[in-house]
Tab-separated table of N, CA and C in Angstrom:
chain	number	residue	atom	x	y	z
A	1	MET	N	113.038	106.439	139.669
A	1	MET	CA	113.785	106.485	138.603
A	1	MET	C	113.253	107.362	137.466
A	2	VAL	N	114.040	108.297	137.044
A	2	VAL	CA	113.646	109.308	136.123
A	2	VAL	C	113.895	108.824	134.705
A	3	ARG	N	112.852	108.791	133.779
A	3	ARG	CA	113.055	108.359	132.515
A	3	ARG	C	113.527	109.478	131.501
A	4	THR	N	114.529	109.192	130.776
A	4	THR	CA	115.028	110.275	129.766
A	4	THR	C	113.996	110.564	128.758
A	5	PRO	N	113.698	111.822	128.443
A	5	PRO	CA	112.711	112.132	127.391
A	5	PRO	C	113.168	111.484	126.065
A	6	LEU	N	112.097	111.165	125.409
A	6	LEU	CA	112.290	110.573	123.949
A	6	LEU	C	112.691	111.626	123.116
A	7	THR	N	113.541	111.225	121.997
A	7	THR	CA	113.914	112.235	121.041
A	7	THR	C	112.720	112.292	120.070
A	8	PRO	N	112.798	113.240	119.169
A	8	PRO	CA	111.843	113.368	118.058
A	8	PRO	C	111.915	112.088	117.070
A	9	GLU	N	113.067	111.583	116.939
A	9	GLU	CA	113.314	110.361	116.164
A	9	GLU	C	112.521	109.140	116.802
A	10	GLU	N	112.680	109.033	118.068
A	10	GLU	CA	112.152	107.967	118.841
A	10	GLU	C	110.491	108.028	118.620
A	11	HIS	N	110.056	109.260	118.842
A	11	HIS	CA	108.579	109.419	118.656
A	11	HIS	C	108.208	109.073	117.292
A	12	GLU	N	108.982	109.514	116.213
A	12	GLU	CA	108.608	109.171	114.867
A	12	GLU	C	108.672	107.610	114.629
A	13	ARG	N	109.653	106.936	115.152
A	13	ARG	CA	109.742	105.476	115.014
A	13	ARG	C	108.610	104.844	115.624
A	14	GLY	N	108.134	105.294	116.745
A	14	GLY	CA	106.991	104.853	117.480
A	14	GLY	C	105.649	104.976	116.648
A	15	GLU	N	105.515	106.152	115.947
A	15	GLU	CA	104.408	106.361	115.116
A	15	GLU	C	104.449	105.364	113.807
A	16	ARG	N	105.664	105.154	113.216
A	16	ARG	CA	105.798	104.217	112.134
A	16	ARG	C	105.434	102.786	112.564
A	17	LEU	N	105.811	102.364	113.795
A	17	LEU	CA	105.533	101.092	114.178
A	17	LEU	C	103.968	101.011	114.453
A	18	GLY	N	103.276	102.002	114.972
A	18	GLY	CA	101.843	102.037	115.258
A	18	GLY	C	101.076	101.900	113.803
A	19	ARG	N	101.552	102.687	112.817
A	19	ARG	CA	100.898	102.647	111.522
A	19	ARG	C	101.040	101.258	110.937
A	20	LEU	N	102.237	100.645	110.970
A	20	LEU	CA	102.539	99.406	110.382
A	20	LEU	C	101.639	98.257	111.081
A	21	LEU	N	101.458	98.334	112.390
A	21	LEU	CA	100.680	97.413	113.058
A	21	LEU	C	99.180	97.582	112.781
A	22	ARG	N	98.662	98.813	112.627
A	22	ARG	CA	97.348	99.128	112.199
A	22	ARG	C	97.068	98.511	110.743
A	23	GLU	N	97.988	98.773	109.983
A	23	GLU	CA	97.778	98.160	108.499
A	23	GLU	C	97.896	96.758	108.668
A	24	ALA	N	98.700	96.114	109.287
A	24	ALA	CA	98.801	94.617	109.376
A	24	ALA	C	97.548	94.074	109.967
A	25	ARG	N	96.952	94.849	110.940
A	25	ARG	CA	95.729	94.324	111.626
A	25	ARG	C	94.583	94.254	110.612
A	26	GLY	N	94.558	95.159	109.601
A	26	GLY	CA	93.445	95.231	108.698
A	26	GLY	C	92.166	95.406	109.259
A	27	GLY	N	91.218	94.505	108.939
A	27	GLY	CA	89.861	94.536	109.442
A	27	GLY	C	89.611	93.753	110.754
A	28	ARG	N	90.702	93.215	111.332
A	28	ARG	CA	90.555	92.571	112.568
A	28	ARG	C	90.498	93.459	113.728
A	29	SER	N	89.692	93.181	114.761
A	29	SER	CA	89.576	94.100	115.812
A	29	SER	C	90.770	94.218	116.738
A	30	MET	N	90.927	95.322	117.419
A	30	MET	CA	92.108	95.480	118.303
A	30	MET	C	91.958	94.347	119.458
A	31	THR	N	90.664	94.116	119.926
A	31	THR	CA	90.493	93.190	120.996
A	31	THR	C	90.828	91.724	120.591
A	32	GLU	N	90.758	91.354	119.321
A	32	GLU	CA	90.979	90.143	118.752
A	32	GLU	C	92.524	89.950	118.730
A	33	ILE	N	93.215	90.966	118.062
A	33	ILE	CA	94.782	90.870	118.080
A	33	ILE	C	95.323	90.917	119.467
A	34	ALA	N	94.961	91.854	120.285
A	34	ALA	CA	95.414	91.914	121.628
A	34	ALA	C	95.248	90.735	122.357
A	35	ALA	N	94.164	89.915	122.256
A	35	ALA	CA	94.027	88.691	122.947
A	35	ALA	C	94.964	87.616	122.497
A	36	VAL	N	95.136	87.552	121.136
A	36	VAL	CA	96.010	86.506	120.623
A	36	VAL	C	97.489	86.842	121.152
A	37	ALA	N	97.830	88.164	121.281
A	37	ALA	CA	99.208	88.499	121.628
A	37	ALA	C	99.399	88.480	123.092
A	38	GLY	N	98.209	88.365	123.846
A	38	GLY	CA	98.304	88.378	125.327
A	38	GLY	C	98.412	89.679	125.969
A	39	LEU	N	97.950	90.724	125.214
A	39	LEU	CA	97.967	92.036	125.733
A	39	LEU	C	96.564	92.598	125.932
A	40	SER	N	96.415	93.850	126.597
A	40	SER	CA	95.097	94.360	126.728
A	40	SER	C	94.879	95.224	125.356
A	41	ALA	N	93.630	95.359	125.157
A	41	ALA	CA	93.338	96.129	123.890
A	41	ALA	C	93.784	97.636	124.080
A	42	GLU	N	93.829	98.046	125.303
A	42	GLU	CA	94.276	99.560	125.614
A	42	GLU	C	95.815	99.496	125.289
A	43	THR	N	96.573	98.612	125.602
A	43	THR	CA	98.031	98.686	125.365
A	43	THR	C	98.183	98.628	123.790
A	44	LEU	N	97.466	97.873	123.098
A	44	LEU	CA	97.542	97.899	121.570
A	44	LEU	C	97.084	99.209	121.092
A	45	ARG	N	96.076	99.803	121.652
A	45	ARG	CA	95.641	101.192	121.072
A	45	ARG	C	96.704	102.153	121.395
A	46	LYS	N	97.416	102.202	122.556
A	46	LYS	CA	98.398	103.064	122.819
A	46	LYS	C	99.656	102.988	121.869
A	47	ILE	N	100.013	101.816	121.595
A	47	ILE	CA	101.055	101.454	120.543
A	47	ILE	C	100.625	101.958	119.156
A	48	GLU	N	99.496	101.683	118.698
A	48	GLU	CA	99.009	102.047	117.433
A	48	GLU	C	98.893	103.505	117.205
A	49	THR	N	98.533	104.219	118.302
A	49	THR	CA	98.410	105.754	118.186
A	49	THR	C	99.604	106.399	118.426
A	50	GLY	N	100.713	105.746	118.738
A	50	GLY	CA	102.028	106.339	119.190
A	50	GLY	C	102.052	106.978	120.590
A	51	ARG	N	101.107	106.665	121.382
A	51	ARG	CA	101.120	107.152	122.783
A	51	ARG	C	102.100	106.277	123.682
A	52	ALA	N	102.487	105.143	123.156
A	52	ALA	CA	103.395	104.241	123.720
A	52	ALA	C	104.497	103.886	122.671
A	53	PRO	N	105.319	105.008	122.347
A	53	PRO	CA	106.288	104.823	121.290
A	53	PRO	C	107.477	103.955	121.423
A	54	THR	N	107.599	103.412	122.639
A	54	THR	CA	108.745	102.425	122.780
A	54	THR	C	108.345	101.266	123.803
A	55	PRO	N	107.453	100.417	123.015
A	55	PRO	CA	106.975	99.267	123.734
A	55	PRO	C	107.942	98.340	123.993
A	56	ALA	N	107.929	97.468	124.987
A	56	ALA	CA	108.959	96.495	125.302
A	56	ALA	C	109.094	95.381	124.135
A	57	PHE	N	110.415	94.841	124.001
A	57	PHE	CA	110.663	93.883	122.837
A	57	PHE	C	109.648	92.784	122.804
A	58	PHE	N	109.367	92.220	124.023
A	58	PHE	CA	108.503	91.076	124.125
A	58	PHE	C	107.074	91.345	123.582
A	59	THR	N	106.636	92.582	123.921
A	59	THR	CA	105.273	93.147	123.434
A	59	THR	C	105.350	93.221	121.887
A	60	VAL	N	106.235	93.754	121.351
A	60	VAL	CA	106.427	93.873	119.876
A	60	VAL	C	106.551	92.448	119.248
A	61	ALA	N	107.277	91.572	119.959
A	61	ALA	CA	107.353	90.176	119.319
A	61	ALA	C	105.987	89.441	119.424
A	62	ALA	N	105.262	89.625	120.507
A	62	ALA	CA	103.889	89.039	120.648
A	62	ALA	C	103.001	89.555	119.559
A	63	LEU	N	103.009	90.864	119.321
A	63	LEU	CA	102.232	91.405	118.334
A	63	LEU	C	102.607	91.033	116.960
A	64	ALA	N	103.862	90.960	116.689
A	64	ALA	CA	104.354	90.456	115.373
A	64	ALA	C	103.870	89.082	115.034
A	65	GLY	N	103.915	88.191	116.139
A	65	GLY	CA	103.433	86.788	115.979
A	65	GLY	C	101.902	86.789	115.751
A	66	ALA	N	101.162	87.551	116.390
A	66	ALA	CA	99.749	87.606	116.258
A	66	ALA	C	99.364	88.079	114.859
A	67	LEU	N	100.168	88.975	114.364
A	67	LEU	CA	99.830	89.615	113.061
A	67	LEU	C	100.543	88.939	111.766
A	68	GLY	N	101.438	87.977	112.088
A	68	GLY	CA	102.074	87.286	111.040
A	68	GLY	C	103.298	88.027	110.394
A	69	LEU	N	103.685	88.991	111.238
A	69	LEU	CA	104.930	89.766	110.773
A	69	LEU	C	106.193	89.243	111.209
A	70	SER	N	107.246	89.576	110.479
A	70	SER	CA	108.629	89.035	111.025
A	70	SER	C	109.209	90.218	111.707
A	71	MET	N	110.009	89.861	112.651
A	71	MET	CA	110.736	90.861	113.451
A	71	MET	C	111.603	91.552	112.539
A	72	ASP	N	112.375	90.964	111.624
A	72	ASP	CA	113.212	91.567	110.654
A	72	ASP	C	112.466	92.658	109.765
A	73	ASP	N	111.360	92.387	109.431
A	73	ASP	CA	110.595	93.308	108.699
A	73	ASP	C	110.207	94.515	109.423
A	74	LEU	N	109.765	94.348	110.736
A	74	LEU	CA	109.503	95.377	111.623
A	74	LEU	C	110.682	96.324	111.723
A	75	VAL	N	111.816	95.658	112.044
A	75	VAL	CA	112.952	96.592	112.261
A	75	VAL	C	113.302	97.379	111.137
A	76	THR	N	113.278	96.621	109.915
A	76	THR	CA	113.578	97.363	108.719
A	76	THR	C	112.713	98.563	108.449
A	77	ARG	N	111.353	98.281	108.666
A	77	ARG	CA	110.403	99.239	108.223
A	77	ARG	C	110.222	100.433	109.263
A	78	CYS	N	110.684	100.080	110.590
A	78	CYS	CA	110.572	101.057	111.452
A	78	CYS	C	112.055	101.837	111.840
A	79	ALA	N	112.983	101.507	111.002
A	79	ALA	CA	114.282	102.219	111.217
A	79	ALA	C	114.273	103.546	110.998
A	80	PRO	N	115.020	104.426	111.637
A	80	PRO	CA	115.040	105.844	111.322
A	80	PRO	C	115.437	106.112	109.843
A	81	VAL	N	114.696	107.146	109.352
A	81	VAL	CA	114.982	107.601	107.835
A	81	VAL	C	115.955	108.613	107.958
A	82	PRO	N	117.225	108.389	107.327
A	82	PRO	CA	118.214	109.406	107.383
A	82	PRO	C	117.792	110.685	106.903
A	83	ALA	N	118.250	111.757	107.402
A	83	ALA	CA	117.931	113.215	106.960
A	83	ALA	C	118.616	113.329	105.672
A	84	PRO	N	118.099	114.180	104.820
A	84	PRO	CA	118.876	114.397	103.490
A	84	PRO	C	120.246	114.985	103.833
A	85	GLY	N	121.283	114.376	103.101
A	85	GLY	CA	122.576	114.972	103.306
A	85	GLY	C	123.342	114.159	104.505
A	86	ALA	N	122.585	113.431	105.207
A	86	ALA	CA	123.222	112.706	106.441
A	86	ALA	C	124.219	111.675	105.941
A	87	GLY	N	125.350	111.568	106.459
A	87	GLY	CA	126.281	110.685	106.015
A	87	GLY	C	127.349	111.237	105.076
A	88	GLU	N	127.073	112.268	104.548
A	88	GLU	CA	127.936	112.914	103.607
A	88	GLU	C	128.919	113.722	104.329
A	89	ARG	N	130.180	113.667	103.727
A	89	ARG	CA	131.324	114.318	104.418
A	89	ARG	C	131.348	115.766	103.784
A	90	ALA	N	131.791	116.627	104.651
A	90	ALA	CA	131.873	117.967	104.365
A	90	ALA	C	133.167	118.173	103.431
A	91	ALA	N	133.251	118.891	102.483
A	91	ALA	CA	134.416	118.933	101.549
A	91	ALA	C	135.334	120.052	101.950
């Protein structure tokens, strides 16, 4: 099965998710949070650094639970940022 290449927007969304997770982790170690979420520290490292920009839903849900984040907040904060002028109609 060939995977469709990710768009720049998908990469950017993955980077935003990684930053948000790193910020929420604060001073706690990757190993600690990964263990609580039932993941490997390497998986968490890849997500936080944007090397895994499209993690599975259940992976994100487990991390959100381990970090005390709501899925609604994650969705809102990781949503694509509209380009200037996007959504405006041409006159």
